[in-house]
């Protein structure tokens, strides 16, 4: 490409300053908007990933984070370290309830297995290397295979730089591809997390709500070998020394101030077709909400008499609750909107624009028609298989991964399936290790049974014949018969034992075929049918990539012709969003939302139990007005959370909020319930995200948890 469409799409007019998850390399194109919004840094500096401040921003893989000291201290959200806190908790030492603070390096705890810190080092467009002229002529599975082969080759060449993880990511529905090079820090340790009564104050009741009073912060530390290389956990490792780390803001923030967030937003869907909107909101999200509610009830019932099991599932419960409320909030917003009508009108206008010109019609019309048909096929398959995945026991899925790994290990690395190459083995091993503290057979069986009943009720033509055979599913089975079949499947396996699971990581395909373990046998029986299903998915995927990419090319050209900006949907890669700190009038409840909440709200909400169980030491400090230097001069008290007009989504959790000078002013952690629909349909007037104020973090660390060692390390003392 002479010039990427990504760049061309924003040459004429930028979107509102508050809208847009901008790639760092795009920022010079919106430099005027950044400066007008109040940025005092040179916008060009934000394109340099190894310079300040971008060099301080990291990913946790699902959450964002930042280096905040020269000793590799990493700040993120409490809910982002929650899994590691749960992993290290026991009924006798309940770190979730009581919090955790390492007073020195020796007291820091290993994070949950598989925890990583990813430091982005370079982003390079590789579209022409992925979609070569030869690939452009292919379709279906042949196209999918060729794209994967090229991606693996590019990644392998990049990863010759030891200690780095390289990923080729897709943008604009497969229209463009970028190589993301990241330093992979594998030794991650838990440093500090406040009690749940701070880090999760308000729980699911307040989740996605305003006003909010949640201290959603926590700290990890990155460790490397003594020679500064990425390494597995070892007592001999030393704290990583980042090239850059964030400095604490010298002044507190106020309403109207410039704010930007740097992080790794997960997924947005603003470029989706009307049919995708309809399927998502009319079927997919309602099904998800229903299943989530059922799963939460099942976990609650099966763990109510066992504190240790409840701790094992605490992180999963938190995750389900989060998305359950998120999806229901989106459904509520969608129900009262004209989004589908507007999306449909926009799509029809696009087609009219294409058909109005013979050249455009020749280039785009066939793929616009094709993508609609392919999406309909994909959605029908998603609906058909909805209960299949959750009807498979976790240990069966583990056995399937282990057997696939054993088979892929017989091939040269370049020929192995993505996800099963040498680079992927540590992740697989970590997921196997993690089962020790996040799996219980009784709970798993109850969850599986809930889905299995619904799956088995489908006509045989809609079920998976291979799975029916291994699970013993037949037409007309009663619930009792299904339960007996499921009990038999679980009873015949030894994979519930951690050592047994680890042993299978090293075994050969022949060992799997000779095993009499029920889950291993099932994995072997499912292997060939799984490969066939995978091939069918890749056939559809290759056709979709081809058609969808051309649809996006048409949409970009159409929007560009109208002088409109086009930024890529979020895809878990590094982005920058900017706006201002602002309340909202009216709020979702018809009242005016002030921009800040304060510690007085904590006292007002505190009940001493459940979701509002603020620590006694915290309440005492608030009532005594022991604010130290962290009181806001206008509010005359310590601010807790604040609203801003930023464009964020899942994955931005833990993102550093910075002021106009690039100084650290807080952590993004949530959005308001009626604005999360912006994942699909951005509304500048309504959208607000929520940050935990840095002053509240520091105040709580100083006056409640007495984390003086960390405050000194960050330069707060």
XYZ file of C-alpha atoms in Angstrom:
717
model
C 0.000 0.000 0.000
C 1.306 3.445 -0.875
C -0.459 4.904 2.144
C -2.584 2.962 4.594
C -6.330 3.506 4.442
C -6.133 4.113 8.167
C -4.174 7.292 7.499
C -6.210 8.361 4.495
C -9.440 7.985 6.390
C -8.617 10.768 8.830
C -6.965 13.331 6.595
C -10.039 15.487 6.143
C -11.949 15.804 9.394
C -11.301 14.330 12.820
C -14.088 13.039 15.015
C -15.093 14.826 18.204
C -12.191 15.009 20.626
C -14.054 12.726 23.015
C -14.654 10.026 20.428
C -12.061 7.694 18.990
C -9.669 5.004 20.157
C -6.700 6.300 18.229
C -3.670 4.246 17.271
C -0.519 6.097 18.423
C 0.647 6.602 14.829
C -2.612 8.414 14.041
C -2.165 11.130 16.657
C -0.261 13.659 14.507
C -3.351 13.698 12.286
C -5.468 14.856 15.238
C -2.768 17.099 16.718
C -4.937 20.225 16.417
C -7.747 18.561 18.346
C -5.346 17.331 21.030
C -3.871 20.789 21.475
C -7.292 22.436 21.484
C -8.412 19.969 24.149
C -5.484 21.074 26.333
C -2.565 18.680 25.752
C 0.729 20.378 26.624
C 2.935 17.578 25.298
C 3.913 17.369 21.642
C 1.349 14.988 20.063
C 4.168 13.530 17.968
C 5.818 12.321 21.189
C 2.861 9.995 21.773
C 3.740 8.066 18.609
C 7.091 6.971 20.042
C 6.357 3.715 21.839
C 9.702 3.483 23.611
C 9.683 7.096 24.791
C 7.711 8.850 27.536
C 4.848 8.377 28.233
C 4.058 5.462 25.906
C 7.051 3.496 27.149
C 5.444 3.270 30.579
C 2.180 1.729 29.312
C 1.791 -2.061 29.416
C -0.816 -4.741 28.848
C -1.778 -7.576 31.170
C -3.650 -9.375 28.392
C -7.255 -8.406 29.103
C -6.395 -5.389 31.265
C -4.142 -2.374 30.901
C -1.473 -1.164 33.333
C 1.540 1.130 33.722
C 4.987 1.228 35.246
C 4.937 3.680 38.152
C 8.434 3.284 39.603
C 11.993 2.615 38.433
C 11.779 -0.824 40.085
C 9.150 -2.317 37.803
C 6.155 -1.535 40.003
C 2.980 -1.785 37.925
C -0.326 -0.082 38.738
C -3.637 -1.441 37.486
C -7.172 -2.077 38.719
C -8.089 -4.195 41.735
C -10.320 -6.313 39.509
C -7.338 -6.919 37.204
C -5.217 -8.396 40.028
C -8.286 -10.093 41.549
C -7.450 -13.495 40.058
C -3.975 -13.417 41.585
C -5.348 -12.370 44.976
C -7.886 -15.213 44.813
C -5.181 -17.658 43.707
C -3.150 -16.851 46.827
C -6.143 -16.849 49.189
C -7.217 -19.612 51.517
C -9.951 -19.685 54.175
C -7.194 -19.272 56.770
C -5.547 -16.388 54.911
C -8.312 -14.644 52.989
C -6.462 -11.994 51.010
C -9.583 -11.104 49.045
C -11.391 -10.011 52.184
C -8.436 -8.561 54.065
C -6.228 -7.242 51.282
C -2.513 -7.821 50.776
C 0.570 -5.667 51.197
C 4.166 -6.759 50.685
C 6.347 -4.585 52.898
C 9.456 -5.613 50.950
C 10.415 -7.569 47.853
C 10.752 -10.830 49.760
C 7.088 -10.731 50.790
C 5.733 -10.386 47.245
C 3.710 -13.362 46.015
C 3.745 -15.097 42.610
C 0.793 -13.950 40.521
C -1.709 -16.481 39.182
C -0.201 -18.942 36.665
C -0.008 -17.463 33.195
C 0.059 -13.846 34.342
C 2.107 -11.731 31.965
C 3.154 -8.118 31.536
C 3.429 -7.079 27.895
C 5.446 -4.013 26.932
C 4.743 -2.850 23.374
C 7.978 -2.027 21.587
C 6.933 -1.551 17.964
C 3.887 -1.457 15.689
C 4.565 -2.020 11.986
C 2.116 -2.342 9.119
C 2.520 -5.701 7.346
C -0.632 -5.759 5.214
C 1.257 -6.480 2.002
C 3.197 -9.301 3.648
C 0.009 -10.962 4.902
C -2.238 -10.405 1.877
C 0.270 -10.966 -0.892
C -0.846 -10.937 -4.550
C -0.982 -14.740 -4.389
C -3.132 -14.727 -1.247
C -5.463 -12.121 -2.749
C -6.440 -14.660 -5.424
C -7.437 -17.313 -2.867
C -10.734 -17.887 -1.121
C -12.158 -19.988 1.694
C -9.889 -22.284 3.715
C -7.025 -21.866 1.252
C -7.086 -18.146 1.995
C -7.321 -18.718 5.771
C -4.387 -21.148 5.658
C -2.244 -18.802 3.566
C -2.945 -15.844 5.855
C -2.095 -17.933 8.923
C 1.118 -19.180 7.278
C 2.222 -15.633 6.496
C 1.321 -14.418 9.984
C 3.327 -17.216 11.601
C 6.341 -16.478 9.407
C 6.251 -12.764 10.250
C 5.840 -13.523 13.957
C 8.649 -16.097 13.948
C 11.075 -13.661 12.329
C 10.150 -11.013 14.894
C 10.524 -13.410 17.822
C 14.130 -14.159 16.957
C 14.648 -11.255 19.331
C 14.536 -13.422 22.458
C 12.097 -12.525 25.200
C 9.580 -10.886 22.891
C 6.113 -11.938 21.800
C 5.016 -10.824 18.353
C 1.470 -10.819 17.042
C 0.009 -9.891 13.683
C -3.284 -8.169 14.437
C -6.133 -7.495 12.035
C -7.738 -4.052 11.609
C -10.867 -2.974 9.750
C -12.260 -6.491 9.428
C -9.107 -7.910 7.864
C -8.422 -5.002 5.538
C -5.128 -4.098 7.215
C -2.629 -5.996 9.378
C -0.053 -4.693 11.856
C 2.809 -6.495 13.580
C 2.813 -5.815 17.327
C 6.151 -6.525 19.024
C 6.020 -6.823 22.813
C 8.488 -7.632 25.549
C 6.986 -10.595 27.444
C 7.643 -10.427 31.179
C 6.840 -13.848 32.629
C 7.758 -13.412 36.296
C 4.966 -11.272 37.723
C 4.348 -10.871 41.459
C 1.504 -9.506 43.532
C 2.592 -6.488 45.556
C -0.508 -4.807 46.966
C -4.278 -5.015 46.776
C -6.636 -3.272 49.190
C -9.397 -5.266 50.921
C -12.526 -6.042 48.914
C -14.263 -3.415 51.042
C -12.154 -0.835 49.176
C -11.177 -2.421 45.851
C -14.642 -3.823 45.213
C -16.682 -1.443 47.372
C -20.257 -1.428 46.115
C -19.757 -4.795 44.413
C -22.200 -5.737 41.711
C -24.810 -3.316 43.035
C -22.674 -0.302 42.106
C -20.978 -1.889 39.096
C -21.498 0.326 35.993
C -23.326 2.869 38.193
C -22.854 6.489 39.257
C -22.215 7.834 41.848
C -19.387 5.383 42.548
C -17.004 5.023 45.502
C -14.697 2.174 44.496
C -10.949 2.036 45.155
C -10.296 -0.097 42.091
C -6.513 -0.266 42.219
C -3.806 -2.868 42.771
C -0.100 -3.393 42.127
C 2.092 -6.005 40.481
C 5.856 -6.020 40.031
C 7.716 -7.191 36.934
C 10.769 -9.395 37.420
C 13.530 -10.472 35.023
C 16.772 -12.417 35.255
C 19.869 -10.735 36.640
C 21.025 -9.991 33.093
C 17.783 -8.141 32.407
C 16.172 -10.830 30.247
C 12.616 -12.123 30.399
C 12.583 -15.276 32.512
C 10.302 -17.699 34.316
C 9.760 -17.261 38.061
C 12.940 -17.634 40.111
C 14.005 -16.442 43.535
C 17.151 -15.149 41.835
C 15.243 -12.803 39.519
C 15.358 -9.060 40.086
C 12.846 -6.237 39.516
C 12.636 -5.062 35.913
C 13.977 -1.570 35.283
C 11.660 0.127 32.781
C 12.972 2.773 30.434
C 10.110 5.020 31.511
C 7.592 5.160 34.318
C 4.758 7.511 35.176
C 5.250 10.343 37.619
C 2.580 11.338 40.115
C 0.650 14.485 39.230
C 1.817 17.496 41.198
C -1.710 18.871 41.405
C -5.110 17.255 41.750
C -7.560 17.352 38.869
C -10.765 19.371 38.596
C -13.814 19.433 36.371
C -13.045 20.667 32.864
C -9.428 19.470 32.918
C -7.900 17.686 29.927
C -7.548 13.939 30.389
C -6.247 11.141 28.234
C -6.151 7.407 28.772
C -3.493 5.124 27.310
C -4.306 1.438 27.224
C -5.434 -1.672 25.399
C -9.204 -1.566 24.720
C -10.616 -4.991 23.905
C -13.376 -4.931 21.310
C -15.773 -2.408 19.837
C -18.290 -3.020 17.056
C -19.059 0.349 15.518
C -18.455 -0.818 11.953
C -20.785 -3.837 12.165
C -23.541 -4.420 9.634
C -27.224 -3.999 10.587
C -27.751 -7.773 10.478
C -24.977 -8.209 13.043
C -26.590 -5.609 15.287
C -29.964 -7.362 15.058
C -28.531 -10.826 15.771
C -26.509 -9.581 18.727
C -29.274 -7.664 20.464
C -32.237 -9.823 19.500
C -30.677 -13.222 20.258
C -27.033 -13.416 21.320
C -26.972 -10.981 24.248
C -30.335 -12.152 25.653
C -29.075 -15.752 25.560
C -25.846 -14.683 27.264
C -27.705 -12.798 29.999
C -29.935 -15.767 30.713
C -27.048 -18.225 30.879
C -24.987 -15.869 33.056
C -27.809 -15.535 35.579
C -28.156 -19.305 35.720
C -24.390 -19.821 36.106
C -24.184 -17.330 38.969
C -27.046 -19.059 40.781
C -25.445 -22.475 40.285
C -22.036 -21.362 41.564
C -23.620 -19.667 44.565
C -25.608 -22.798 45.440
C -22.753 -25.266 44.990
C -20.177 -23.216 46.912
C -22.331 -21.920 49.774
C -21.064 -24.509 52.264
C -17.403 -24.527 51.219
C -15.335 -21.363 51.674
C -12.328 -22.741 49.820
C -14.406 -23.603 46.744
C -16.040 -20.175 46.898
C -12.565 -18.617 46.794
C -11.632 -20.780 43.800
C -14.582 -19.398 41.872
C -14.446 -15.826 43.177
C -12.640 -14.490 40.104
C -14.970 -16.302 37.695
C -18.020 -15.021 39.577
C -16.690 -11.469 39.411
C -16.106 -11.815 35.659
C -19.548 -13.294 34.972
C -21.234 -10.608 37.076
C -19.369 -7.892 35.249
C -20.379 -9.021 31.765
C -23.858 -10.033 32.886
C -24.624 -6.486 33.985
C -22.800 -5.062 30.978
C -24.834 -7.029 28.465
C -28.112 -6.346 30.267
C -27.259 -2.644 30.323
C -26.638 -2.712 26.589
C -29.939 -4.490 26.007
C -31.773 -1.865 28.054
C -30.141 0.973 26.112
C -30.797 -0.735 22.788
C -34.470 -1.307 23.602
C -35.073 2.418 23.860
C -32.972 3.458 20.886
C -33.227 3.797 17.138
C -29.781 2.264 16.621
C -30.862 -0.506 14.256
C -32.903 1.896 12.140
C -29.978 4.317 11.889
C -27.485 1.542 11.119
C -29.843 0.216 8.458
C -30.279 3.663 6.907
C -26.504 4.206 6.914
C -25.927 0.838 5.279
C -28.542 1.517 2.605
C -26.919 4.898 1.921
C -23.577 3.140 1.494
C -25.065 0.720 -1.028
C -26.717 3.563 -2.930
C -23.369 5.376 -3.089
C -21.711 2.226 -4.435
C -24.407 1.599 -7.041
C -24.315 5.223 -8.216
C -20.922 4.720 -9.851
C -20.067 1.909 -12.269
C -16.478 1.627 -11.056
C -17.497 1.484 -7.405
C -20.229 -1.007 -8.205
C -17.751 -3.283 -9.956
C -15.293 -3.055 -7.078
C -17.593 -3.393 -4.078
C -21.158 -4.564 -4.853
C -20.499 -8.308 -5.038
C -18.712 -8.387 -1.690
C -21.387 -6.307 0.025
C -23.929 -8.929 -1.039
C -21.589 -11.801 -0.146
C -20.785 -10.532 3.333
C -24.488 -10.409 4.225
C -24.974 -14.057 3.248
C -21.804 -15.205 5.006
C -22.747 -13.389 8.212
C -26.163 -15.066 8.143
C -24.459 -18.458 7.841
C -22.067 -17.685 10.686
C -24.853 -16.467 12.971
C -26.936 -19.589 12.298
C -23.961 -21.750 13.313
C -23.364 -19.707 16.462
C -27.011 -20.193 17.428
C -26.882 -23.919 16.683
C -23.738 -24.526 18.746
C -24.484 -22.102 21.595
C -24.906 -24.783 24.274
C -22.370 -27.218 22.836
C -19.293 -25.473 24.217
C -20.646 -25.084 27.748
C -21.861 -28.716 27.720
C -18.246 -29.917 27.689
C -16.600 -30.459 31.104
C -13.547 -28.290 31.691
C -11.319 -31.326 32.125
C -12.553 -32.687 28.794
C -11.562 -29.394 27.181
C -8.201 -29.639 28.944
C -7.775 -33.169 27.561
C -8.644 -31.926 24.058
C -5.971 -29.204 24.308
C -3.407 -31.687 25.610
C -4.108 -34.200 22.835
C -4.012 -31.496 20.176
C -0.691 -30.325 21.590
C 0.701 -33.868 21.480
C -0.279 -34.160 17.812
C 1.041 -30.734 16.871
C 4.328 -31.526 18.629
C 5.002 -34.178 15.970
C 5.274 -31.464 13.291
C 7.952 -28.847 12.547
C 7.124 -25.721 14.531
C 6.265 -23.624 11.471
C 3.666 -26.200 10.415
C 1.892 -26.393 13.772
C -1.472 -24.788 14.257
C -1.413 -21.280 15.712
C -1.951 -21.633 19.435
C 0.081 -24.863 19.616
C 3.535 -23.715 18.575
C 6.540 -23.746 20.882
C 5.759 -20.111 21.754
C 2.332 -21.191 23.057
C 3.409 -24.046 25.332
C 4.044 -21.863 28.425
C 0.508 -20.480 28.170
C -0.947 -23.992 27.915
C 1.089 -25.194 30.881
C -0.012 -22.200 32.926
C -3.686 -22.888 32.187
C -3.208 -26.476 33.342
C -1.475 -25.302 36.523
C -4.198 -22.755 37.246
C -6.837 -25.484 37.567
C -5.488 -26.206 41.051
C -7.051 -22.993 42.376
C -9.921 -22.339 39.954
C -11.614 -25.720 39.432
C -13.969 -27.875 41.465
C -15.690 -30.968 40.095
C -18.997 -30.427 41.886
C -19.331 -26.879 40.575
C -18.163 -27.769 37.077
C -20.556 -30.684 36.825
C -23.504 -28.523 37.876
C -22.637 -25.853 35.298
C -22.190 -28.434 32.543
C -25.449 -30.170 33.429
C -27.352 -26.904 33.129
C -26.198 -26.512 29.512
C -26.333 -30.213 28.648
C -30.067 -30.402 29.312
C -30.677 -27.588 26.813
C -28.216 -28.982 24.295
C -29.758 -32.461 24.450
C -33.226 -31.000 23.877
C -32.168 -29.854 20.390
C -33.043 -32.080 17.410
C -30.304 -34.557 16.535
C -29.703 -32.635 13.295
C -28.693 -29.587 15.369
C -26.413 -31.518 17.720
C -22.801 -32.646 17.327
C -22.841 -36.396 16.646
C -19.290 -36.973 17.887
C -19.946 -35.221 21.186
C -23.234 -37.115 21.592
C -21.293 -40.372 21.331
C -18.639 -39.539 23.941
C -21.133 -37.927 26.337
C -23.787 -40.595 25.892
C -26.435 -38.146 24.676
C -29.445 -39.655 22.876
C -32.839 -38.415 21.778
C -35.467 -38.296 24.480
C -33.153 -38.711 27.477
C -34.539 -37.626 30.834
C -32.600 -35.273 33.073
C -31.801 -38.207 35.346
C -30.406 -40.187 32.409
C -28.265 -37.244 31.340
C -26.980 -36.823 34.889
C -26.040 -40.512 35.040
C -24.177 -40.262 31.726
C -22.346 -37.175 32.927
C -21.463 -38.764 36.277
C -19.990 -41.722 34.425
C -17.843 -39.455 32.250
C -16.410 -37.632 35.282
C -15.939 -40.802 37.343
C -13.801 -42.440 34.682
C -11.074 -39.773 34.712
C -8.053 -39.045 36.873
C -7.465 -35.596 35.387
C -8.825 -34.031 38.574
C -5.375 -34.727 40.022
C -2.863 -31.948 39.310
C 0.101 -34.292 38.868
C -1.873 -36.429 36.427
C -2.681 -33.372 34.331
C 0.938 -32.246 34.250
C 2.112 -35.695 33.183
C -0.034 -35.563 30.047
C 1.801 -32.422 28.891
C 4.790 -34.603 28.009
C 3.050 -37.634 26.497
C 2.813 -38.763 22.878
C -0.305 -39.309 20.742
C 0.068 -43.075 21.158
C -0.141 -42.673 24.934
C -3.457 -40.868 24.562
C -4.860 -43.548 22.258
C -3.865 -46.284 24.717
C -5.371 -44.554 27.762
C -8.531 -45.756 29.486
C -9.139 -42.360 31.130
C -12.649 -41.262 30.120
C -11.754 -37.640 29.355
C -8.632 -38.669 27.436
C -10.650 -41.233 25.462
C -13.252 -38.593 24.690
C -10.562 -36.165 23.521
C -9.151 -38.784 21.156
C -12.638 -39.587 19.812
C -13.378 -35.889 19.243
C -10.053 -35.109 17.577
C -10.898 -35.867 13.944
C -14.433 -34.405 14.139
C -12.923 -31.292 15.769
C -10.469 -30.951 12.884
C -13.321 -31.264 10.404
C -15.317 -28.560 12.216
C -12.224 -26.361 12.336
C -11.735 -26.745 8.596
C -15.364 -25.755 7.970
C -14.923 -22.688 10.178
C -11.774 -21.736 8.289
C -13.565 -22.127 4.971
C -16.219 -19.696 6.156
C -13.607 -17.499 7.815
C -11.566 -17.144 4.645
C -14.615 -16.120 2.650
C -15.664 -13.687 5.365
C -12.220 -12.082 5.578
C -12.198 -11.467 1.858
C -15.711 -10.017 1.684
C -15.620 -8.126 4.983
C -12.313 -6.453 4.165
C -13.724 -5.150 0.905
C -16.894 -4.015 2.672
C -14.718 -2.011 5.084
C -12.710 -0.602 2.185
C -15.968 0.615 0.664
C -17.203 2.039 3.965
C -13.960 3.939 4.558
C -14.063 5.385 1.047
C -17.716 6.368 1.502
C -17.153 8.047 4.880
C -14.042 9.761 3.567
C -16.079 11.158 0.692
C -18.326 12.800 3.298
C -15.362 14.217 5.249
C -15.860 11.836 8.166
C -13.102 10.280 10.251
C -12.695 6.527 10.498
C -10.692 4.981 13.304
C -10.434 1.186 13.577
C -12.588 -0.711 16.031
C -10.730 -1.683 19.189
C -8.873 -5.006 18.935
C -6.795 -5.227 22.161
C -3.946 -3.170 20.722
C -2.492 0.053 22.115
C -4.783 3.073 21.753
C -5.103 6.642 23.030
C -8.357 8.415 23.846
C -8.738 11.962 25.131
C -11.416 14.301 26.440
C -12.219 16.189 29.622
C -13.318 15.555 33.186
C -17.030 16.286 33.223
C -20.248 15.470 35.011
C -23.507 14.964 33.152
C -26.826 16.779 33.140
C -29.096 14.964 33.270
C -27.725 11.644 34.460
C -29.451 8.359 33.723
C -31.623 8.796 36.815
C -32.782 12.278 35.801
C -30.529 14.038 38.308
C -27.394 16.046 37.663
C -24.279 13.932 37.950
C -21.415 15.754 39.638
C -17.982 15.024 38.251
C -16.521 13.786 41.557
C -17.511 11.576 44.454
C -15.804 11.824 47.849
C -14.993 9.708 50.890
C -18.115 11.033 52.594
C -20.033 8.855 50.141
C -18.139 5.814 51.399
C -19.358 6.509 54.926
C -22.908 7.078 53.703
C -22.982 3.759 51.855
C -21.054 1.639 54.358
C -23.208 -1.008 56.035
C -20.478 -3.093 57.636
C -21.327 -6.181 55.616
C -21.553 -7.593 52.115
C -20.719 -5.365 49.192
C -20.524 -2.220 51.339
C -18.199 -3.512 54.060
C -15.682 -0.663 54.197
C -12.705 -1.384 56.499
C -13.087 0.009 60.008
C -9.691 1.724 59.768
C -10.823 3.568 56.655
C -14.098 4.742 58.192
C -12.242 5.924 61.285
C -9.802 7.963 59.173
C -12.662 9.530 57.200
C -14.698 10.440 60.253
C -11.604 11.949 61.874
C -10.993 13.955 58.672
C -7.517 12.508 58.529
C -6.973 13.610 54.947
C -3.341 14.648 55.032
C -2.265 16.347 51.813
C -4.826 14.524 49.687
C -7.871 16.737 50.288
C -9.177 18.635 47.269
C -9.030 22.422 47.889
C -12.554 22.940 46.541
C -14.242 19.787 47.809
C -12.466 20.108 51.191
C -12.218 16.319 51.351
C -10.641 13.380 49.516
C -12.126 12.661 46.065
C -12.750 8.993 45.262
C -13.920 8.637 41.654
C -14.515 11.019 38.779
C -16.288 11.032 35.419
C -14.749 11.876 32.051
C -15.860 11.947 28.431
C -13.357 9.310 27.354
C -14.023 6.643 24.749
C -13.056 3.372 26.448
C -14.234 -0.233 26.630
C -13.332 -3.572 28.214
C -9.561 -4.049 28.212
C -9.086 -0.396 29.172
C -9.506 -1.480 32.799
C -6.368 -0.372 34.625
C -5.432 2.185 31.966
C -3.439 5.130 33.220
C -5.308 8.424 33.180
C -2.902 11.279 32.451
C -3.212 15.062 32.617
C -2.110 17.565 29.993
C 1.550 17.174 31.062
C 1.471 13.373 30.911
C 1.385 13.030 34.702
C -0.519 10.205 36.377
C -3.927 11.272 37.747
C -5.793 7.997 38.201
C -6.922 4.706 36.709
C -9.842 4.109 34.350
C -11.978 1.219 35.551
C -15.567 1.422 34.372
C -18.256 3.181 32.372
C -21.787 4.145 33.276
C -24.503 1.621 32.510
C -26.378 3.685 29.941
C -23.212 4.610 28.046
C -21.657 1.168 27.532
C -23.777 0.817 24.396
C -21.048 3.021 22.915
C -19.204 -0.212 22.082
C -21.675 -0.334 19.203
C -22.982 3.226 18.932
C -20.956 6.126 20.352
C -22.994 8.966 21.837
C -20.882 11.973 22.795
C -23.537 13.522 25.028
C -24.214 10.378 27.044
C -20.877 8.593 27.220
C -18.973 8.820 30.498
C -16.247 6.621 31.893
C -15.150 6.367 35.535
C -11.665 6.783 37.025
C -10.404 6.173 40.533
C -8.690 9.409 41.587
C -4.970 9.104 42.275
C -5.479 11.116 45.463
C -7.803 8.445 46.830
C -5.316 5.699 45.966
C -2.483 7.502 47.723
C -4.637 8.537 50.690
C -5.826 4.990 51.262
C -2.303 3.624 50.942
C -0.990 6.213 53.415
C -3.709 6.537 56.028
C -5.404 3.131 55.921
C -3.064 0.426 54.612
C 0.200 2.136 55.645
C 1.939 1.171 52.415
C 4.764 3.603 53.151
C 7.326 1.518 51.290
C 5.359 1.770 48.041
C 4.565 5.452 48.484
C 8.253 6.185 48.890
C 9.059 4.080 45.838
C 6.563 6.018 43.702
C 7.835 9.388 44.941
C 4.754 10.234 46.998
C 6.714 10.690 50.219
